Short mmCIF file of C-alpha atoms and ligand atoms in Angstrom, two decimals:
data_model
loop_
_atom_site.label_atom_id
_atom_site.label_comp_id
_atom_site.label_asym_id
_atom_site.label_seq_id
_atom_site.Cartn_x
_atom_site.Cartn_y
_atom_site.Cartn_z
CA UNK A 11 -12.27 8.98 29.53
CA UNK A 12 -12.14 9.10 25.76
CA UNK A 13 -9.00 6.98 25.92
CA UNK A 14 -10.74 4.20 27.80
CA UNK A 15 -13.51 4.11 25.25
CA UNK A 16 -11.18 3.86 22.31
CA UNK A 17 -11.77 0.84 20.10
CA UNK A 18 -9.33 -2.04 19.98
CA UNK A 19 -8.65 -4.91 17.66
CA UNK A 20 -10.09 -8.06 19.21
CA UNK A 21 -7.29 -10.51 18.47
CA UNK A 22 -3.70 -10.86 17.46
CA UNK A 23 -4.74 -12.43 14.18
CA UNK A 24 -7.01 -9.46 13.53
CA UNK A 25 -4.11 -7.07 14.08
CA UNK A 26 -1.83 -8.96 11.72
CA UNK A 27 -4.41 -9.43 8.98
CA UNK A 28 -5.68 -5.85 9.08
CA UNK A 29 -2.18 -4.36 9.04
CA UNK A 30 -1.00 -6.81 6.40
CA UNK A 31 -4.13 -5.86 4.44
CA UNK A 32 -2.96 -2.27 4.44
CA UNK A 33 0.51 -3.27 3.29
CA UNK A 34 -0.56 -5.80 0.68
CA UNK A 35 -2.04 -3.79 -2.15
CA UNK A 36 -1.64 -2.75 -5.74
CA UNK A 37 1.98 -2.03 -4.82
CA UNK A 38 2.62 -5.76 -4.41
CA UNK A 39 0.61 -7.17 -7.25
CA UNK A 40 1.22 -4.48 -9.83
CA UNK A 41 4.15 -2.20 -8.97
CA UNK A 42 6.51 -4.81 -7.52
CA UNK A 43 6.50 -7.16 -10.55
CA UNK A 44 7.23 -4.44 -13.08
CA UNK A 45 9.84 -2.82 -10.84
CA UNK A 46 11.49 -6.22 -10.51
CA UNK A 47 11.16 -6.74 -14.26
CA UNK A 48 12.82 -3.44 -15.09
CA UNK A 49 15.52 -3.75 -12.46
CA UNK A 50 17.10 -7.10 -13.04
CA UNK A 51 14.65 -9.58 -11.45
CA UNK A 52 16.36 -11.58 -8.71
CA UNK A 53 18.84 -8.84 -7.76
CA UNK A 54 15.98 -6.44 -7.19
CA UNK A 55 14.15 -8.96 -5.06
CA UNK A 56 17.17 -9.55 -2.84
CA UNK A 57 17.69 -5.82 -2.37
CA UNK A 58 14.00 -5.34 -1.74
CA UNK A 59 13.96 -7.89 1.06
CA UNK A 60 17.06 -6.30 2.60
CA UNK A 61 15.43 -2.86 2.43
CA UNK A 62 12.25 -4.16 4.03
CA UNK A 63 14.16 -5.78 6.87
CA UNK A 64 16.76 -3.14 7.59
CA UNK A 65 15.01 0.09 6.71
CA UNK A 66 11.27 -0.53 6.31
CA UNK A 67 10.73 -2.41 9.56
CA UNK A 68 12.40 0.16 11.86
CA UNK A 69 10.21 2.86 10.28
CA UNK A 70 7.15 0.70 10.72
CA UNK A 71 8.00 0.06 14.37
CA UNK A 72 8.39 3.83 14.86
CA UNK A 73 4.89 4.46 13.53
CA UNK A 74 3.61 1.67 15.76
CA UNK A 75 5.25 3.32 18.76
CA UNK A 76 3.77 6.75 18.07
CA UNK A 77 0.30 5.37 17.33
CA UNK A 78 0.04 3.00 20.24
CA UNK A 79 1.50 5.40 22.75
CA UNK A 80 -0.77 8.28 21.77
CA UNK A 81 -3.86 6.15 21.10
CA UNK A 82 -5.35 8.74 18.82
CA UNK A 83 -5.50 9.72 15.17
CA UNK A 84 -2.16 10.46 13.55
CA UNK A 85 -2.37 14.25 13.63
CA UNK A 86 -3.33 14.30 17.28
CA UNK A 87 -0.71 11.70 18.08
CA UNK A 88 2.14 13.92 16.88
CA UNK A 89 0.53 16.92 18.56
CA UNK A 90 0.21 15.09 21.88
CA UNK A 91 3.69 13.67 21.82
CA UNK A 92 5.34 16.95 20.93
CA UNK A 93 3.14 19.04 23.22
CA UNK A 94 1.80 20.97 20.28
CA UNK A 95 5.29 21.75 18.95
CA UNK A 96 6.30 22.03 15.30
CA UNK A 97 6.33 18.22 14.87
CA UNK A 98 2.53 18.47 14.82
CA UNK A 99 2.89 19.47 11.18
CA UNK A 100 4.20 16.00 10.33
CA UNK A 101 1.11 14.42 11.84
CA UNK A 102 -1.13 16.63 9.74
CA UNK A 103 0.97 16.00 6.67
CA UNK A 104 0.67 12.22 7.16
CA UNK A 105 -3.10 12.49 7.40
CA UNK A 106 -3.21 14.72 4.34
CA UNK A 107 -1.02 12.25 2.43
CA UNK A 108 -3.31 9.35 3.35
CA UNK A 109 -6.35 11.42 2.40
CA UNK A 110 -4.99 12.46 -1.00
CA UNK A 111 -3.79 8.96 -1.83
CA UNK A 112 -7.28 7.60 -1.11
CA UNK A 113 -8.64 9.73 -3.94
CA UNK A 114 -6.43 8.44 -6.71
CA UNK A 115 -5.87 4.92 -5.33
CA UNK A 116 -9.65 4.51 -5.47
CA UNK A 117 -9.61 5.29 -9.19
CA UNK A 118 -7.18 2.46 -10.00
CA UNK A 119 -9.07 0.19 -7.59
CA UNK A 120 -12.24 1.02 -9.53
CA UNK A 121 -10.53 -0.05 -12.76
CA UNK A 122 -9.87 -3.43 -11.12
CA UNK A 123 -13.58 -3.81 -10.41
CA UNK A 124 -14.43 -2.94 -14.01
CA UNK A 125 -11.99 -5.64 -15.12
CA UNK A 126 -13.72 -8.24 -12.94
CA UNK A 127 -16.92 -7.28 -14.70
CA UNK A 128 -15.28 -7.34 -18.13
CA UNK A 129 -13.66 -10.73 -17.57
CA UNK A 130 -16.92 -12.12 -16.23
CA UNK A 131 -18.63 -11.13 -19.46
CA UNK A 132 -15.72 -12.47 -21.50
CA UNK A 133 -14.93 -9.01 -22.87
CA UNK A 134 -11.19 -9.37 -22.45
CA UNK A 135 -10.85 -11.69 -25.41
CA UNK A 136 -9.39 -10.43 -28.62
CA UNK A 137 -6.13 -9.46 -30.27
CA UNK A 138 -3.60 -7.22 -28.49
CA UNK A 139 -4.78 -4.19 -30.43
CA UNK A 140 -8.33 -4.74 -29.19
CA UNK A 141 -7.21 -5.12 -25.55
CA UNK A 142 -5.17 -1.90 -25.74
CA UNK A 143 -8.12 -0.09 -27.26
CA UNK A 144 -10.43 -1.51 -24.62
CA UNK A 145 -8.31 -0.06 -21.82
CA UNK A 146 -7.82 3.35 -23.34
CA UNK A 147 -11.50 3.68 -24.24
CA UNK A 148 -12.53 2.66 -20.74
CA UNK A 149 -10.03 4.69 -18.72
CA UNK A 150 -10.71 7.88 -20.66
CA UNK A 151 -14.48 7.45 -20.58
CA UNK A 152 -16.17 10.26 -18.68
CA UNK A 153 -18.49 8.35 -16.39
CA UNK A 154 -17.69 4.61 -16.25
CA UNK A 155 -14.44 4.80 -14.25
CA UNK A 156 -16.09 7.36 -11.98
CA UNK A 157 -18.92 4.95 -11.32
CA UNK A 158 -16.50 2.15 -10.36
CA UNK A 159 -14.49 4.55 -8.18
CA UNK A 160 -17.66 5.46 -6.31
CA UNK A 161 -18.61 1.78 -5.96
CA UNK A 162 -15.30 0.78 -4.39
CA UNK A 163 -15.37 3.79 -2.09
CA UNK A 164 -18.88 2.89 -0.97
CA UNK A 165 -17.71 -0.68 -0.26
CA UNK A 166 -14.84 0.74 1.79
CA UNK A 167 -17.25 3.07 3.55
CA UNK A 168 -19.55 0.25 4.59
CA UNK A 169 -16.65 -1.64 6.16
CA UNK A 170 -15.02 1.35 7.87
CA UNK A 171 -18.22 2.75 9.33
CA UNK A 172 -18.78 -0.50 11.22
CA UNK A 173 -15.73 0.28 13.30
CA UNK A 174 -12.53 -1.53 14.13
CA UNK A 175 -13.73 -4.95 15.30
CA UNK A 176 -17.00 -5.34 13.45
CA UNK A 177 -15.85 -3.60 10.32
CA UNK A 178 -12.13 -3.60 9.59
CA UNK A 179 -11.08 -6.66 11.59
CA UNK A 180 -13.94 -8.83 10.46
CA UNK A 181 -13.51 -7.83 6.81
CA UNK A 182 -9.74 -8.45 6.93
CA UNK A 183 -10.29 -11.93 8.33
CA UNK A 184 -12.40 -12.79 5.30
CA UNK A 185 -10.64 -10.83 2.58
CA UNK A 186 -7.01 -11.69 3.34
CA UNK A 187 -7.33 -15.50 3.34
CA UNK A 188 -9.37 -15.28 0.10
CA UNK A 189 -6.62 -13.18 -1.40
CA UNK A 190 -3.97 -15.76 -0.46
CA UNK A 191 -5.96 -18.63 -1.92
CA UNK A 192 -6.51 -16.81 -5.21
CA UNK A 193 -2.85 -15.90 -5.35
CA UNK A 194 -1.69 -19.48 -4.81
CA UNK A 195 -4.06 -20.91 -7.40
CA UNK A 196 -2.92 -18.43 -10.05
CA UNK A 197 0.75 -19.04 -9.19
CA UNK A 198 0.25 -22.76 -9.75
CA UNK A 199 -1.61 -22.19 -13.04
CA UNK A 200 1.10 -19.84 -14.26
CA UNK A 201 4.04 -22.03 -13.23
CA UNK A 202 2.53 -25.08 -14.95
CA UNK A 203 2.56 -23.39 -18.36
CA UNK A 204 5.07 -24.64 -20.91
CA UNK A 205 8.18 -22.47 -20.87
CA UNK A 206 7.35 -21.06 -17.44
CA UNK A 207 10.81 -22.05 -16.16
CA UNK A 208 12.45 -19.04 -17.81
CA UNK A 209 10.26 -16.71 -15.74
CA UNK A 210 11.04 -18.57 -12.53
CA UNK A 211 14.73 -18.44 -13.31
CA UNK A 212 14.54 -14.69 -14.00
CA UNK A 213 13.01 -14.19 -10.57
CA UNK A 214 15.35 -16.36 -8.56
CA UNK A 215 18.68 -16.51 -10.34
CA UNK A 216 20.47 -13.26 -9.52
CA UNK A 217 22.72 -11.57 -12.03
CA UNK A 218 24.83 -9.27 -9.89
CA UNK A 219 26.10 -7.33 -12.87
CA UNK A 220 22.66 -5.69 -12.86
CA UNK A 221 23.28 -4.21 -9.43
CA UNK A 222 23.34 -0.40 -9.69
CA UNK A 223 22.50 2.49 -7.32
CA UNK A 224 19.29 3.00 -9.28
CA UNK A 225 18.21 -0.57 -8.62
CA UNK A 226 18.94 -0.10 -4.94
CA UNK A 227 17.00 3.15 -4.68
CA UNK A 228 14.12 1.63 -6.63
CA UNK A 229 13.99 -1.26 -4.16
CA UNK A 230 14.11 1.11 -1.22
CA UNK A 231 11.28 3.29 -2.52
CA UNK A 232 9.21 0.22 -3.29
CA UNK A 233 9.69 -1.18 0.21
CA UNK A 234 8.41 2.01 1.84
CA UNK A 235 5.40 2.27 -0.44
CA UNK A 236 4.61 -1.37 -0.02
CA UNK A 237 4.71 -1.25 3.76
CA UNK A 238 2.37 1.79 3.73
CA UNK A 239 4.91 3.87 5.61
CA UNK A 240 4.57 7.65 5.91
CA UNK A 241 0.86 8.04 5.33
CA UNK A 242 -0.62 7.62 8.75
CA UNK A 243 -2.05 4.13 8.07
CA UNK A 244 0.34 2.20 10.26
CA UNK A 245 0.22 4.81 13.01
CA UNK A 246 -3.59 4.89 12.99
CA UNK A 247 -3.93 1.10 13.10
CA UNK A 248 -1.40 0.89 15.93
CA UNK A 249 -3.57 3.24 17.96
CA UNK A 250 -6.05 0.34 18.15
CA UNK A 251 -3.43 -2.24 19.20
CA UNK A 252 -3.51 -3.67 22.67
CA UNK A 253 -0.85 -2.79 25.22
CA UNK A 254 0.32 -6.41 24.99
CA UNK A 255 0.97 -6.47 21.26
CA UNK A 256 4.63 -7.16 20.60
CA UNK A 257 5.41 -4.36 18.16
CA UNK A 258 8.67 -5.63 16.73
CA UNK A 259 7.31 -9.14 16.17
CA UNK A 260 4.21 -7.70 14.53
CA UNK A 261 6.36 -5.59 12.21
CA UNK A 262 8.44 -8.64 11.26
CA UNK A 263 5.32 -10.68 10.52
CA UNK A 264 3.87 -7.91 8.35
CA UNK A 265 7.21 -7.53 6.54
CA UNK A 266 7.30 -11.26 5.83
CA UNK A 267 3.70 -11.44 4.62
CA UNK A 268 4.15 -8.38 2.43
CA UNK A 269 7.37 -9.68 0.86
CA UNK A 270 5.96 -13.17 0.32
CA UNK A 271 2.92 -11.73 -1.45
CA UNK A 272 5.14 -9.55 -3.62
CA UNK A 273 7.33 -12.50 -4.64
CA UNK A 274 4.26 -14.67 -5.27
CA UNK A 275 2.84 -11.89 -7.44
CA UNK A 276 6.08 -12.07 -9.43
CA UNK A 277 5.63 -15.84 -9.68
CA UNK A 278 2.12 -15.30 -10.93
CA UNK A 279 3.10 -12.85 -13.66
CA UNK A 280 6.61 -13.74 -14.92
CA UNK A 281 6.21 -17.43 -15.74
CA UNK A 282 3.02 -16.71 -17.72
CA UNK A 283 4.59 -13.70 -19.47
CA UNK A 284 7.80 -15.55 -20.32
CA UNK A 285 5.87 -18.55 -21.57
CA UNK A 286 4.37 -16.39 -24.33
CA UNK A 287 7.51 -14.32 -24.85
CA UNK A 288 6.15 -11.03 -23.49
CA UNK A 289 8.20 -8.79 -21.23
CA UNK A 290 6.23 -7.30 -18.37
CA UNK A 291 6.15 -3.56 -18.80
CA UNK A 292 5.41 -0.71 -16.47
CA UNK A 293 2.54 1.57 -15.62
CA UNK A 294 -1.13 0.68 -15.83
CA UNK A 295 -0.42 -1.16 -19.07
CA UNK A 296 1.04 -4.16 -17.22
CA UNK A 297 -2.12 -5.24 -15.46
CA UNK A 298 -4.70 -3.79 -17.79
CA UNK A 299 -3.17 -4.42 -21.23
CA UNK A 300 -0.25 -6.84 -21.10
CA UNK A 301 -1.74 -9.38 -18.73
CA UNK A 302 -5.11 -9.89 -20.45
CA UNK A 303 -3.06 -10.63 -23.59
CA UNK A 304 -0.77 -12.97 -21.70
CA UNK A 305 -3.72 -14.87 -20.26
CA UNK A 306 -5.37 -15.10 -23.69
CA UNK A 307 -2.25 -16.43 -25.37
CA UNK A 308 -0.96 -18.64 -22.58
CA UNK A 309 -4.27 -20.42 -22.17
CA UNK A 310 -5.31 -20.33 -25.83
CA UNK A 311 -5.69 -24.11 -25.91
CA UNK A 312 -7.82 -24.10 -22.74
CA UNK A 313 -9.87 -20.87 -22.97
CA UNK A 314 -11.99 -21.77 -19.98
CA UNK A 315 -8.89 -21.89 -17.76
CA UNK A 316 -7.81 -18.53 -19.17
CA UNK A 317 -11.26 -17.15 -18.39
CA UNK A 318 -11.16 -18.38 -14.79
CA UNK A 319 -7.57 -17.22 -14.24
CA UNK A 320 -8.37 -13.72 -15.54
CA UNK A 321 -11.45 -13.53 -13.35
CA UNK A 322 -9.48 -14.69 -10.32
CA UNK A 323 -6.64 -12.30 -11.08
CA UNK A 324 -8.86 -9.21 -11.16
CA UNK A 325 -10.72 -10.37 -8.06
CA UNK A 326 -7.37 -10.71 -6.32
CA UNK A 327 -6.31 -7.24 -7.42
CA UNK A 328 -9.57 -5.74 -6.23
CA UNK A 329 -9.27 -7.44 -2.84
CA UNK A 330 -5.72 -6.20 -2.42
CA UNK A 331 -6.81 -2.70 -3.37
CA UNK A 332 -9.83 -2.81 -1.07
CA UNK A 333 -7.87 -3.82 2.04
CA UNK A 334 -5.42 -0.98 1.41
CA UNK A 335 -8.22 1.49 0.78
CA UNK A 336 -9.77 0.50 4.10
CA UNK A 337 -6.63 1.53 5.96
CA UNK A 338 -6.30 4.75 3.98
CA UNK A 339 -9.93 5.62 4.66
CA UNK A 340 -9.49 4.88 8.36
CA UNK A 341 -6.67 7.46 8.65
CA UNK A 342 -9.02 10.29 7.70
CA UNK A 343 -12.10 8.81 9.37
CA UNK A 344 -10.28 8.63 12.72
CA UNK A 345 -9.02 12.17 12.15
CA UNK A 346 -12.42 13.69 11.43
CA UNK A 347 -14.13 11.70 14.16
CA UNK A 348 -11.73 12.87 16.84
CA UNK A 349 -10.98 16.37 15.63
CA UNK A 350 -14.50 17.41 14.66
CA UNK A 351 -16.10 15.42 17.51
CA UNK A 352 -18.59 13.79 15.18
CA UNK A 353 -19.88 10.21 15.10
CA UNK A 354 -17.96 7.55 13.24
CA UNK A 355 -20.73 7.37 10.66
CA UNK A 356 -20.50 11.05 9.99
CA UNK A 357 -16.71 11.05 9.85
CA UNK A 358 -16.71 8.13 7.41
CA UNK A 359 -19.32 9.89 5.30
CA UNK A 360 -17.24 13.07 5.09
CA UNK A 361 -14.25 11.01 3.92
CA UNK A 362 -16.22 8.95 1.42
CA UNK A 363 -17.95 11.94 -0.15
CA UNK A 364 -14.77 13.99 -0.42
CA UNK A 365 -12.81 11.05 -1.81
CA UNK A 366 -15.54 10.42 -4.37
CA UNK A 367 -15.15 14.03 -5.49
CA UNK A 368 -11.36 13.80 -5.56
CA UNK A 369 -11.51 10.50 -7.41
CA UNK A 370 -13.96 11.97 -9.93
CA UNK A 371 -11.63 14.85 -10.74
CA UNK A 372 -8.59 12.54 -10.94
CA UNK A 373 -10.44 10.19 -13.24
CA UNK A 374 -11.82 12.96 -15.43
CA UNK A 375 -8.34 14.40 -15.78
CA UNK A 376 -7.38 11.20 -17.63
CA UNK A 377 -10.37 11.48 -19.90
CA UNK A 378 -9.28 14.55 -21.71
CA UNK A 379 -10.81 17.25 -19.50
CA UNK A 380 -7.89 19.49 -20.26
CA UNK A 381 -8.57 22.04 -17.59
CA UNK A 382 -7.71 19.28 -15.08
CA UNK A 383 -4.12 19.13 -16.31
CA UNK A 384 -1.42 21.47 -15.13
CA UNK A 385 2.01 21.91 -16.69
CA UNK A 386 1.37 18.94 -18.94
CA UNK A 387 0.53 16.61 -16.06
CA UNK A 388 -2.92 15.26 -15.32
CA UNK A 389 -4.41 15.75 -11.89
CA UNK A 390 -4.06 11.99 -11.43
CA UNK A 391 -0.30 12.13 -12.05
CA UNK A 392 0.06 15.17 -9.83
CA UNK A 393 -1.62 13.38 -6.91
CA UNK A 394 0.57 10.37 -7.48
CA UNK A 395 3.73 12.45 -7.66
CA UNK A 396 3.06 14.79 -4.75
CA UNK A 397 1.96 12.07 -2.35
CA UNK A 398 4.31 9.24 -3.35
CA UNK A 399 7.46 11.15 -4.21
CA UNK A 400 7.27 14.20 -1.98
CA UNK A 401 5.00 13.80 1.05
CA UNK A 402 5.72 10.15 1.71
CA UNK A 403 9.51 10.48 2.01
CA UNK A 404 9.13 13.72 3.98
CA UNK A 405 6.80 12.11 6.52
CA UNK A 406 9.02 9.02 6.74
CA UNK A 407 12.14 11.12 7.23
CA UNK A 408 10.72 13.35 9.95
CA UNK A 409 9.06 10.42 11.71
CA UNK A 410 12.47 8.79 12.09
CA UNK A 411 13.93 12.01 13.46
CA UNK A 412 10.98 12.49 15.77
CA UNK A 413 11.19 9.04 17.34
CA UNK A 414 14.99 8.81 17.24
CA UNK A 415 15.91 12.27 18.46
CA UNK A 416 12.93 14.00 19.96
CA UNK A 417 10.79 11.51 21.86
CA UNK A 418 12.16 10.60 25.30
CA UNK A 419 14.07 7.33 24.98
CA UNK A 420 12.25 5.97 27.99
CA UNK A 421 8.90 6.29 26.24
CA UNK A 422 10.26 4.68 23.08
CA UNK A 423 11.87 1.86 25.05
CA UNK A 424 8.74 1.25 27.12
CA UNK A 425 6.64 0.92 24.00
CA UNK A 426 9.21 -1.30 22.33
CA UNK A 427 9.43 -3.61 25.33
CA UNK A 428 5.79 -3.34 26.45
CA UNK A 429 6.83 -1.63 29.67
CA UNK A 430 9.75 -3.93 30.27
CA UNK A 431 7.79 -7.16 29.93
CA UNK A 432 9.66 -8.07 26.73
CA UNK A 433 13.41 -8.39 26.55
CA UNK A 434 13.80 -5.92 23.72
CA UNK A 435 17.16 -7.41 22.70
CA UNK A 436 17.24 -5.42 19.49
CA UNK A 437 16.26 -2.11 20.98
CA UNK A 438 19.67 -0.50 20.62
CA UNK A 439 19.99 -1.77 17.05
CA UNK A 440 16.54 -0.36 16.30
CA UNK A 441 17.44 2.99 17.84
CA UNK A 442 20.66 3.20 15.86
CA UNK A 443 18.83 2.55 12.63
CA UNK A 444 16.07 5.01 13.32
CA UNK A 445 18.47 7.75 14.38
CA UNK A 446 21.02 7.52 11.63
CA UNK A 447 20.58 4.86 8.97
CA UNK A 448 16.92 5.25 7.99
CA UNK A 449 16.89 9.07 7.74
CA UNK A 450 20.05 8.97 5.66
CA UNK A 451 18.64 6.49 3.18
CA UNK A 452 15.28 8.23 2.93
CA UNK A 453 17.15 11.44 2.17
CA UNK A 454 19.02 9.59 -0.57
CA UNK A 455 15.82 8.39 -2.23
CA UNK A 456 14.39 11.88 -2.01
CA UNK A 457 17.42 13.50 -3.62
CA UNK A 458 17.62 10.78 -6.23
CA UNK A 459 14.02 11.36 -7.23
CA UNK A 460 14.75 14.99 -7.91
CA UNK A 461 17.92 14.19 -9.80
CA UNK A 462 20.23 15.78 -7.19
CA UNK A 463 22.28 12.58 -6.98
N1 LIG B 525 0.99 -0.52 0.67
C1 LIG B 525 0.01 -0.42 -0.34
C2 LIG B 525 0.40 -1.23 -1.54
O1 LIG B 525 1.32 -1.96 -1.54
C3 LIG B 525 -0.20 0.97 -0.80
C4 LIG B 525 -0.72 1.82 0.23
C5 LIG B 525 -0.23 3.01 0.31
C6 LIG B 525 -1.64 1.39 1.11
C7 LIG B 525 -0.65 3.81 1.31
C8 LIG B 525 -2.07 2.16 2.10
C9 LIG B 525 -1.53 3.38 2.21
O2 LIG B 525 -0.27 -1.12 -2.53
#
């Protein structure tokens, strides 16, 4: 009975935009450009696209298969499909990962909102020293970042509580096209700057001498993070897909959209940065310190354009963050709704309130509340490390093993081919990758992160 009542996305476009909204996030606009910058530009991009296609997409399809077959939240999906066996733990771990990420992702998303506000008031003008000071004063402030974290979580709450069609799907149909338009306008403004050609060349002219195992593993890790794999988001969204959705085509479309946005983000940042002779650096400093300076210098002769570009850039970042937060929030909302048998409103409220608390502690840990640091790491860094570097690869690894080795092949094939109505030409290739290739490479990233190889 409960299965029949389960919500569904209303259209194919809704499915693509909502899932792409989860994938397209701060990872594309912020992490991808600096990873590409540090790892040789064009070479990194080529490897990244290969990793998305060969390793990311099979993992995404596997999460689609589990989610759509079980038609329930991620924890219950693994429990159902393994008849309550030990694999259930992976389902719970995915939900926990999604839940914990929501807390700290919301903090950075809140910073983006503050920067919309600051650029609107023209507060991002000044010399580089001032901009650096502005960021450190703001991010270590006790209450301001907390306030913005709460605001973005409340926005997410309002969308998620309205359900799949009226909330998530409708919001994605508005937010994603806006995001694309902003992105394209900024790319054009950046590429028209004098000296922008050097940035474009850096992005598209590969220098294969820069190819190292580190670059490869960096690209692989980035592709998994960027596709939102291993945190229950993809699996939860797929539980709302229709029986007729072509899973492999959907995965390919998401992979293309996600990669195009990442490359466009590079085209937005590198030409502008190169035109003023700044090298894009890593960490929060890229988007919150380096870029305001780049915009100020690059558009110094046309300050109004600089003002508009900065405003558009932070709006774009906030939209990207919001659509990802929606999917993260939905993982836990679906979990609480179905496991605690409460209404959607109540489930969403539980998630929002607990994420506000988590976000508050993460944010305060950056502001010098020393008791929120452990072993020299802030709570914020610990959340980032544990979820991104430990839980995410673990969930990805075991999901591959689960689908490749444990689930009956007939079930996997039926989902892949929509009960035989699709030809499923690539099914055996998919199965080979999910059984052997993907787990092996995920293991490599994991060991690399801990310095074992
Ligand atoms: N894929 C998102 C990004 O690129 C990050 C994310 C992680 C989103 C986990 C949802 C879940 O930023």
